[in-house]
């Protein structure tokens, strides 16, 4: 199952230019095609919020993943909490764990 976004520093991360743009290298063109606001590309949490809004608007799936040790290492707990506040409590939105998504998708087949 594909993921929408990884909880990892973006676009500002340590290393040279190649390391900084690596998270977007494969997905930049498809993300641009979504027509997200330019401010989405200024930070990981902005992109996560915009991608969630796009998935919600288009009745899609938003799949966030991350490793707690990386979140801790990069001091991202506040950003992650901010994203959770943004995406929580939406009417008509279903919040599922991976196995529930797989079951739901299998029912559609």
GROMACS .gro file of C-alpha atoms in nm:
model
  109
    1UNK     CA    1   0.000   0.000   0.000
    2UNK     CA    2   0.146   0.331  -0.099
    3UNK     CA    3   0.191   0.619   0.140
    4UNK     CA    4   0.100   0.983   0.097
    5UNK     CA    5   0.377   1.134   0.305
    6UNK     CA    6   0.653   1.036   0.544
    7UNK     CA    7   0.698   1.232   0.866
    8UNK     CA    8   1.049   1.351   0.792
    9UNK     CA    9   1.208   1.697   0.763
   10UNK     CA   10   1.133   1.859   0.432
   11UNK     CA   11   1.256   2.056   0.248
   12UNK     CA   12   1.525   2.154   0.494
   13UNK     CA   13   1.737   1.862   0.603
   14UNK     CA   14   2.104   1.807   0.670
   15UNK     CA   15   2.345   1.730   0.392
   16UNK     CA   16   2.412   1.870   0.050
   17UNK     CA   17   2.154   1.980  -0.203
   18UNK     CA   18   2.090   1.623  -0.323
   19UNK     CA   19   2.004   1.513   0.032
   20UNK     CA   20   1.776   1.813   0.083
   21UNK     CA   21   1.565   1.750  -0.224
   22UNK     CA   22   1.570   1.369  -0.209
   23UNK     CA   23   1.223   1.333  -0.051
   24UNK     CA   24   1.064   1.509  -0.349
   25UNK     CA   25   1.280   1.373  -0.627
   26UNK     CA   26   1.038   1.100  -0.736
   27UNK     CA   27   0.713   1.267  -0.637
   28UNK     CA   28   0.761   1.635  -0.722
   29UNK     CA   29   0.590   1.630  -1.064
   30UNK     CA   30   0.284   1.434  -0.945
   31UNK     CA   31   0.251   1.662  -0.641
   32UNK     CA   32   0.263   1.970  -0.865
   33UNK     CA   33  -0.015   1.820  -1.078
   34UNK     CA   34  -0.241   1.824  -0.772
   35UNK     CA   35  -0.247   2.204  -0.785
   36UNK     CA   36  -0.153   2.250  -0.419
   37UNK     CA   37  -0.079   2.601  -0.291
   38UNK     CA   38   0.286   2.707  -0.317
   39UNK     CA   39   0.313   2.735   0.064
   40UNK     CA   40   0.264   2.358   0.078
   41UNK     CA   41   0.624   2.315  -0.030
   42UNK     CA   42   0.775   2.523   0.251
   43UNK     CA   43   0.760   2.253   0.517
   44UNK     CA   44   0.671   1.893   0.583
   45UNK     CA   45   0.369   1.985   0.792
   46UNK     CA   46   0.234   2.226   0.529
   47UNK     CA   47   0.264   1.959   0.261
   48UNK     CA   48   0.099   1.699   0.488
   49UNK     CA   49  -0.196   1.931   0.557
   50UNK     CA   50  -0.240   2.018   0.191
   51UNK     CA   51  -0.220   1.654   0.084
   52UNK     CA   52  -0.477   1.561   0.348
   53UNK     CA   53  -0.711   1.837   0.230
   54UNK     CA   54  -0.671   1.717  -0.128
   55UNK     CA   55  -0.744   1.355  -0.032
   56UNK     CA   56  -1.048   1.459   0.169
   57UNK     CA   57  -1.185   1.678  -0.110
   58UNK     CA   58  -1.139   1.400  -0.366
   59UNK     CA   59  -1.258   1.119  -0.137
   60UNK     CA   60  -0.914   0.963  -0.146
   61UNK     CA   61  -0.687   0.800   0.109
   62UNK     CA   62  -0.431   0.994   0.312
   63UNK     CA   63  -0.163   0.760   0.446
   64UNK     CA   64   0.089   0.912   0.687
   65UNK     CA   65   0.380   0.718   0.823
   66UNK     CA   66   0.687   0.784   1.029
   67UNK     CA   67   0.927   0.638   1.281
   68UNK     CA   68   0.913   0.766   1.636
   69UNK     CA   69   1.292   0.763   1.665
   70UNK     CA   70   1.322   0.990   1.357
   71UNK     CA   71   1.049   1.220   1.484
   72UNK     CA   72   1.234   1.245   1.815
   73UNK     CA   73   1.576   1.286   1.650
   74UNK     CA   74   1.447   1.569   1.428
   75UNK     CA   75   1.237   1.740   1.696
   76UNK     CA   76   0.915   1.697   1.499
   77UNK     CA   77   0.663   1.607   1.770
   78UNK     CA   78   0.504   1.953   1.767
   79UNK     CA   79   0.476   1.950   1.388
   80UNK     CA   80   0.317   1.605   1.396
   81UNK     CA   81   0.072   1.716   1.665
   82UNK     CA   82  -0.016   2.019   1.452
   83UNK     CA   83  -0.087   1.791   1.155
   84UNK     CA   84  -0.303   1.565   1.374
   85UNK     CA   85  -0.502   1.866   1.495
   86UNK     CA   86  -0.556   1.971   1.133
   87UNK     CA   87  -0.677   1.631   1.016
   88UNK     CA   88  -0.876   1.522   1.322
   89UNK     CA   89  -1.250   1.533   1.372
   90UNK     CA   90  -1.353   1.579   1.009
   91UNK     CA   91  -1.714   1.483   0.942
   92UNK     CA   92  -1.745   1.211   0.683
   93UNK     CA   93  -1.380   1.117   0.720
   94UNK     CA   94  -1.287   0.767   0.830
   95UNK     CA   95  -0.976   0.717   1.043
   96UNK     CA   96  -0.840   0.367   0.992
   97UNK     CA   97  -0.533   0.160   1.068
   98UNK     CA   98  -0.358  -0.009   0.775
   99UNK     CA   99  -0.538  -0.343   0.812
  100UNK     CA  100  -0.876  -0.167   0.805
  101UNK     CA  101  -0.783   0.014   0.483
  102UNK     CA  102  -0.680  -0.315   0.323
  103UNK     CA  103  -1.010  -0.475   0.430
  104UNK     CA  104  -1.203  -0.179   0.291
  105UNK     CA  105  -1.019  -0.191  -0.042
  106UNK     CA  106  -1.071  -0.568  -0.066
  107UNK     CA  107  -1.446  -0.523  -0.020
  108UNK     CA  108  -1.456  -0.290  -0.325
  109UNK     CA  109  -1.307  -0.561  -0.553
   0.00000   0.00000   0.00000
